[in-house]
PDB file of C-alpha atoms in Angstrom:
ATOM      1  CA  UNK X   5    -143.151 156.936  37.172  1.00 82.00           C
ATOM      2  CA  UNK X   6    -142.863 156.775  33.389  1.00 91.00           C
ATOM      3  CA  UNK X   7    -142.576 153.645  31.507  1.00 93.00           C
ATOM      4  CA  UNK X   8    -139.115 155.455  30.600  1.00 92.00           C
ATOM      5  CA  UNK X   9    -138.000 154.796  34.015  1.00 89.00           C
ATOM      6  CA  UNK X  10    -138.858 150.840  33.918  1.00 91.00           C
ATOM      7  CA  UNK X  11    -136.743 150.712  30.364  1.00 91.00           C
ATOM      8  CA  UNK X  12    -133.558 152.300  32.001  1.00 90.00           C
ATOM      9  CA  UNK X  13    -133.853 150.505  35.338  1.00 87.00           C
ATOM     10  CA  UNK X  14    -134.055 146.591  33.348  1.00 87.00           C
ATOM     11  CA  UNK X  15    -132.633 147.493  29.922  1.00 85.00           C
ATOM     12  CA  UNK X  16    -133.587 147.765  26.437  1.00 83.00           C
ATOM     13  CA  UNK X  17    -132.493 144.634  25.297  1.00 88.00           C
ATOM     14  CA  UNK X  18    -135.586 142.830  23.736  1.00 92.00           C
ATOM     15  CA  UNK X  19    -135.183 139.591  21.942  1.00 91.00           C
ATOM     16  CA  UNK X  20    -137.059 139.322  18.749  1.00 96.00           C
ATOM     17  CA  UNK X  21    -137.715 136.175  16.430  1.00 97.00           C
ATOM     18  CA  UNK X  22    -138.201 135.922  12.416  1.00 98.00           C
ATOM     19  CA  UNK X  23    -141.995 135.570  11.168  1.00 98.00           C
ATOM     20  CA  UNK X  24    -140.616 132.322   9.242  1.00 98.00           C
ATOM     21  CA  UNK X  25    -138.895 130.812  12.466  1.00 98.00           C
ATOM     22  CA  UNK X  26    -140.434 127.617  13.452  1.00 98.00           C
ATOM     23  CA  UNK X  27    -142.331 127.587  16.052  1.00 97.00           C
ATOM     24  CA  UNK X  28    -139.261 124.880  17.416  1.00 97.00           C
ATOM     25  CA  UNK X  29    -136.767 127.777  17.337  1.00 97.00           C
ATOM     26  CA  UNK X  30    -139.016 129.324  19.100  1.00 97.00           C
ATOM     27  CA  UNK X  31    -139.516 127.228  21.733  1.00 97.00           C
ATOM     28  CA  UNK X  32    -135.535 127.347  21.793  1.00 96.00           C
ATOM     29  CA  UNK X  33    -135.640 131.015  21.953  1.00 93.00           C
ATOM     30  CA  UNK X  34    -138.112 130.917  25.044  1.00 96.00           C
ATOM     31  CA  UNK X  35    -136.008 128.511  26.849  1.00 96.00           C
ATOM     32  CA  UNK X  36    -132.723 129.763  26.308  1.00 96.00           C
ATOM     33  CA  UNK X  37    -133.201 133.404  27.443  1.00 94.00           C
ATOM     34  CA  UNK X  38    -135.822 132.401  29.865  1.00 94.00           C
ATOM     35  CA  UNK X  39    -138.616 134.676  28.920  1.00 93.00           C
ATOM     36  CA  UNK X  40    -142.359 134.546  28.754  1.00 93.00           C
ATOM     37  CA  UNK X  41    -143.027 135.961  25.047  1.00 95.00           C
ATOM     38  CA  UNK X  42    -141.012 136.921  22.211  1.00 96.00           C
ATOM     39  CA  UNK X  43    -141.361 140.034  19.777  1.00 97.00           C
ATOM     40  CA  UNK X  44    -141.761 138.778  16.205  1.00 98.00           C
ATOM     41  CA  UNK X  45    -139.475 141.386  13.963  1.00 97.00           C
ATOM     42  CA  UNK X  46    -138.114 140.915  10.807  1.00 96.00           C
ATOM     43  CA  UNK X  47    -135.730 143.429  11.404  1.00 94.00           C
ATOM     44  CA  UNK X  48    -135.700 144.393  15.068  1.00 92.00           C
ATOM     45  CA  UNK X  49    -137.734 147.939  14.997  1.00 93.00           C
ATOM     46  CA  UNK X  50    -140.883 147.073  12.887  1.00 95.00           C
ATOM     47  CA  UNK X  51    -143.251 144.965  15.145  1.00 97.00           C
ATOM     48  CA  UNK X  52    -145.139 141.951  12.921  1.00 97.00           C
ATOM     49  CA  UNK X  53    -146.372 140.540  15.963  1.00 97.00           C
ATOM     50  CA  UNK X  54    -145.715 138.624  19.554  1.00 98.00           C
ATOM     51  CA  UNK X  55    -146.243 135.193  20.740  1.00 97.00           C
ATOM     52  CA  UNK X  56    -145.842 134.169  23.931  1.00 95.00           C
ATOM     53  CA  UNK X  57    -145.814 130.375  25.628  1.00 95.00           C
ATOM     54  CA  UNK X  58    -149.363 130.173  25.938  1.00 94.00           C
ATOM     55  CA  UNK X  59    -149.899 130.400  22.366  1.00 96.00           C
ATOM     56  CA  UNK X  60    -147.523 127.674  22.021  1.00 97.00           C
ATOM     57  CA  UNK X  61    -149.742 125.548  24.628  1.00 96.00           C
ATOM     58  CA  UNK X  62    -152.779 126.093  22.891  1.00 95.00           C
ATOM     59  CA  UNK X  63    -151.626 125.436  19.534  1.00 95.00           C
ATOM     60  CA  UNK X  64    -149.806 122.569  20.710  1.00 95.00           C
ATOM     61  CA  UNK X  65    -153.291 121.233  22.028  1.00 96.00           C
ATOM     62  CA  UNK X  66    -155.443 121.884  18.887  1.00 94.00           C
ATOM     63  CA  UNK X  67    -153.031 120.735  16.534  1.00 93.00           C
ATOM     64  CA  UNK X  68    -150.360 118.846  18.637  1.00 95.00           C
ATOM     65  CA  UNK X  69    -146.102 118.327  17.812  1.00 94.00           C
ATOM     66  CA  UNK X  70    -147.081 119.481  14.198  1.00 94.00           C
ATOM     67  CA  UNK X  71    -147.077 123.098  14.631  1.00 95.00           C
ATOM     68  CA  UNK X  72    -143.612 123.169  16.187  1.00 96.00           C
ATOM     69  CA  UNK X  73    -142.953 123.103  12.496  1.00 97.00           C
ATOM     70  CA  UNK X  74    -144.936 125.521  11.414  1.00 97.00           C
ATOM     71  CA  UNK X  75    -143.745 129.353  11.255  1.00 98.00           C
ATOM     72  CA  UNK X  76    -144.187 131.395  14.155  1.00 98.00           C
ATOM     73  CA  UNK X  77    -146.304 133.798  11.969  1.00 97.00           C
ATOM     74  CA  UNK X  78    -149.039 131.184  11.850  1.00 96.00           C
ATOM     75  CA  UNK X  79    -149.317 131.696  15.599  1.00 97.00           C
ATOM     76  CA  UNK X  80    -148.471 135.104  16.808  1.00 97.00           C
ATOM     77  CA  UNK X  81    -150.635 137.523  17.701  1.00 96.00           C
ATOM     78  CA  UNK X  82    -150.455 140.111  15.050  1.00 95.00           C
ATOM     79  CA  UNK X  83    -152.798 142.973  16.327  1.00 94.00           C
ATOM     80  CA  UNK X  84    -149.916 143.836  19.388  1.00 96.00           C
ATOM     81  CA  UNK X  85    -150.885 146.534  22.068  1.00 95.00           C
ATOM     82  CA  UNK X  86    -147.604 148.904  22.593  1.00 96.00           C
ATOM     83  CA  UNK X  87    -147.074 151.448  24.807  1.00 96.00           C
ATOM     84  CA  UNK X  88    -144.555 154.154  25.110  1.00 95.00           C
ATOM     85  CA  UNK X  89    -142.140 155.028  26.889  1.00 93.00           C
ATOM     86  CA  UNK X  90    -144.042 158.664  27.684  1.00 94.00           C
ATOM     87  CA  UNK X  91    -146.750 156.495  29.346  1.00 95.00           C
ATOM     88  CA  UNK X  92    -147.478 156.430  32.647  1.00 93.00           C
ATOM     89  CA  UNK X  93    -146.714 153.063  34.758  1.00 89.00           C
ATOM     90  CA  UNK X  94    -150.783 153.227  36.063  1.00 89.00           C
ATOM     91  CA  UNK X  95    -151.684 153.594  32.530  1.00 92.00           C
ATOM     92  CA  UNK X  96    -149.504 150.833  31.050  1.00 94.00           C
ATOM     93  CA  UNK X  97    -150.578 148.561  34.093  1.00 91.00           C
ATOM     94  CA  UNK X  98    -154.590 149.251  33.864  1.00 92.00           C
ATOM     95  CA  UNK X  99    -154.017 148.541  30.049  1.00 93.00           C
ATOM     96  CA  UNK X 100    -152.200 144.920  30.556  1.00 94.00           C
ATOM     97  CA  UNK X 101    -154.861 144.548  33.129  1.00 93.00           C
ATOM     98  CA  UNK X 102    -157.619 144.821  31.442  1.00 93.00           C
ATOM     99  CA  UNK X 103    -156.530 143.507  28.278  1.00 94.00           C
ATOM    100  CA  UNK X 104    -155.581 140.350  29.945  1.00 92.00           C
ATOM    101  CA  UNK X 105    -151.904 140.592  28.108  1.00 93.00           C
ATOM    102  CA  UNK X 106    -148.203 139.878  30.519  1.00 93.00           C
ATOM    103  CA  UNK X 107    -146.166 141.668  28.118  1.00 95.00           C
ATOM    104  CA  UNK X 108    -146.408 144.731  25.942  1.00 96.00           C
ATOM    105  CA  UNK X 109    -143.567 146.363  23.206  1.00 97.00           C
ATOM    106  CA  UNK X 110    -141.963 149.624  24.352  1.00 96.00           C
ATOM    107  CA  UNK X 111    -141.910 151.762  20.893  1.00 95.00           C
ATOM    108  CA  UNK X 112    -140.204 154.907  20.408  1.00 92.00           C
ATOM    109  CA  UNK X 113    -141.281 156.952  17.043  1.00 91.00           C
ATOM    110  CA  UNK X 114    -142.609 153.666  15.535  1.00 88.00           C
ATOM    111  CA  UNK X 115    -139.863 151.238  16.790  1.00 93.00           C
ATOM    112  CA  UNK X 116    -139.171 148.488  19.032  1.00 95.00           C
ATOM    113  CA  UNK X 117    -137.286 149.712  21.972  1.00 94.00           C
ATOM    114  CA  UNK X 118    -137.957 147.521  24.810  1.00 94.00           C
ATOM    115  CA  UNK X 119    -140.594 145.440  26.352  1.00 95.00           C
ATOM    116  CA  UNK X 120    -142.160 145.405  29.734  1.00 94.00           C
ATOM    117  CA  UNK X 121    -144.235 142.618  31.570  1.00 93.00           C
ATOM    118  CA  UNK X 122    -146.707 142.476  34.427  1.00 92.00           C
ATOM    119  CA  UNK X 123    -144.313 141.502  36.606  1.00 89.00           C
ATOM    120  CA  UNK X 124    -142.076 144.596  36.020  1.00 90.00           C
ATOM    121  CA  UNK X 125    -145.117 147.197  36.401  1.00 89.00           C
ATOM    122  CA  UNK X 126    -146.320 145.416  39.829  1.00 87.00           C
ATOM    123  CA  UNK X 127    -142.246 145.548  40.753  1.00 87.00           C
ATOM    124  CA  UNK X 128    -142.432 149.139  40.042  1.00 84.00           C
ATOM    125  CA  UNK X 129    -145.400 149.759  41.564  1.00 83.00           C
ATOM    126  CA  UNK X 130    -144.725 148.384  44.874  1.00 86.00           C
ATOM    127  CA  UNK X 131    -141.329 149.945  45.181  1.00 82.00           C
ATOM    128  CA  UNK X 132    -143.352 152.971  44.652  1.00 80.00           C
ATOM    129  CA  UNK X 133    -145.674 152.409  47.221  1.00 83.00           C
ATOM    130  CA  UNK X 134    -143.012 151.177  49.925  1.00 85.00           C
ATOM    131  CA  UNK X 135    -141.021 154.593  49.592  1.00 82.00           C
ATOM    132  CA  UNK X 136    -144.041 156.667  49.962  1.00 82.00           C
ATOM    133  CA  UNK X 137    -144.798 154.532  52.744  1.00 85.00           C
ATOM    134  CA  UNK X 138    -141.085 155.284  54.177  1.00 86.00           C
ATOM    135  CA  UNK X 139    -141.446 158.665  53.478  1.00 84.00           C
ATOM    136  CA  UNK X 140    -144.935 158.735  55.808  1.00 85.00           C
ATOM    137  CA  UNK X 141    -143.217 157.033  58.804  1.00 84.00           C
ATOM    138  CA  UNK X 142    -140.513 159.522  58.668  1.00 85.00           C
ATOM    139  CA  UNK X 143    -142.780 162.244  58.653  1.00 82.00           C
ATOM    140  CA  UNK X 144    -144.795 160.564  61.459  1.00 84.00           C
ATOM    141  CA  UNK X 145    -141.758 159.531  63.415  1.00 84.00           C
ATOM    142  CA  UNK X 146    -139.707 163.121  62.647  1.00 74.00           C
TER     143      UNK X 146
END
C-alpha cells in the first residue's frame, strides 16, 4: 500500500494556518476542526512549517498565556519531514516512528497535497494485516 492509497481513502483536504496567525487562532484552528497539528502555508502548496498541540503545551509552559499572542511562526517547526504520495506505507510509518513525529505533509511535485498521521498508517496497516489474515483462513479452511 502506497501512501497514495491512504490520501484517496481519507481525503486531501489539509487545513493550513498563516505564519503571522497567533498562536490564539491557532488554538481556534486546532479546536474547531479537531486535529492534532496544523500545516503552516502562506499560500496552501509551499510548506513554511507545522505545529502541532504539543508545541503549544510547551511553549505555553516556558513562556505561559503570552505566546498565544505571538505568531505561530515563532513556534512551528520549520525543518518539516514530508513524504510522498509514491512512498510506501512501511516506509512512511518506520519514518514517523523513528523520528518521533504523529503527522507528516503529503507533497506532490513540491506541494502540499495532504497530510497523514500515525494513527492513519497503524489504521492502514492493520486493515492490511486482517485481510491477509482472511485470506489465510480461507485458504486453510477452502
Amino acid at each position: 500500500m502506497k501512501i497514495e492509497d491512504i490520501i484517496r481513502k481519507k481525503g486531501a483536504d489539509v487545513v493550513t494556518i498563516a505564519p503571522a496567525a497567533t498562536v490564539a487562532e491557532l488554538v481556534d484552528f486546532l479546536a474547531k476542526y479537531n486535529i492534532g497539528a496544523v500545516v503552516v502555508s502562506e499560500d496552501g502548496e509551499a510548506i513554511a512549517g507545522i505545529v502541532s498541540e504539543r508545541d503549544v503545551v510547551r511553549r505555553l509552559a516556558k513562556d505561559g498565556a503570552d505566546v498565544l499572542a505571538q505568531p505561530v511562526s515563532a513556534i512551528m517547526t520549520a525543518n518539516v519531514l514530508t513524504c510522498s504520495i509514491e512512498d510506501s506505507l512501511e516506509a512512511t510509518g518506520h519514518t514517523m516512528t523513528y523520528s518521533r513525529i504523529r503527522h507528516l505533509p503529503v507533497v506532490r511535485d513540491g506541494k502540499l497535497t495532504g497530510i497523514i498521521s500515525i494513527g492513519d498508517v497503524v489504521k492502514y496497516r492493520i486493515d492490511q494485516l486482517t485481510d491477509e489474515r482472511n485470506h489465510l483462513l480461507e485458504y486453510l479452511h477452502a
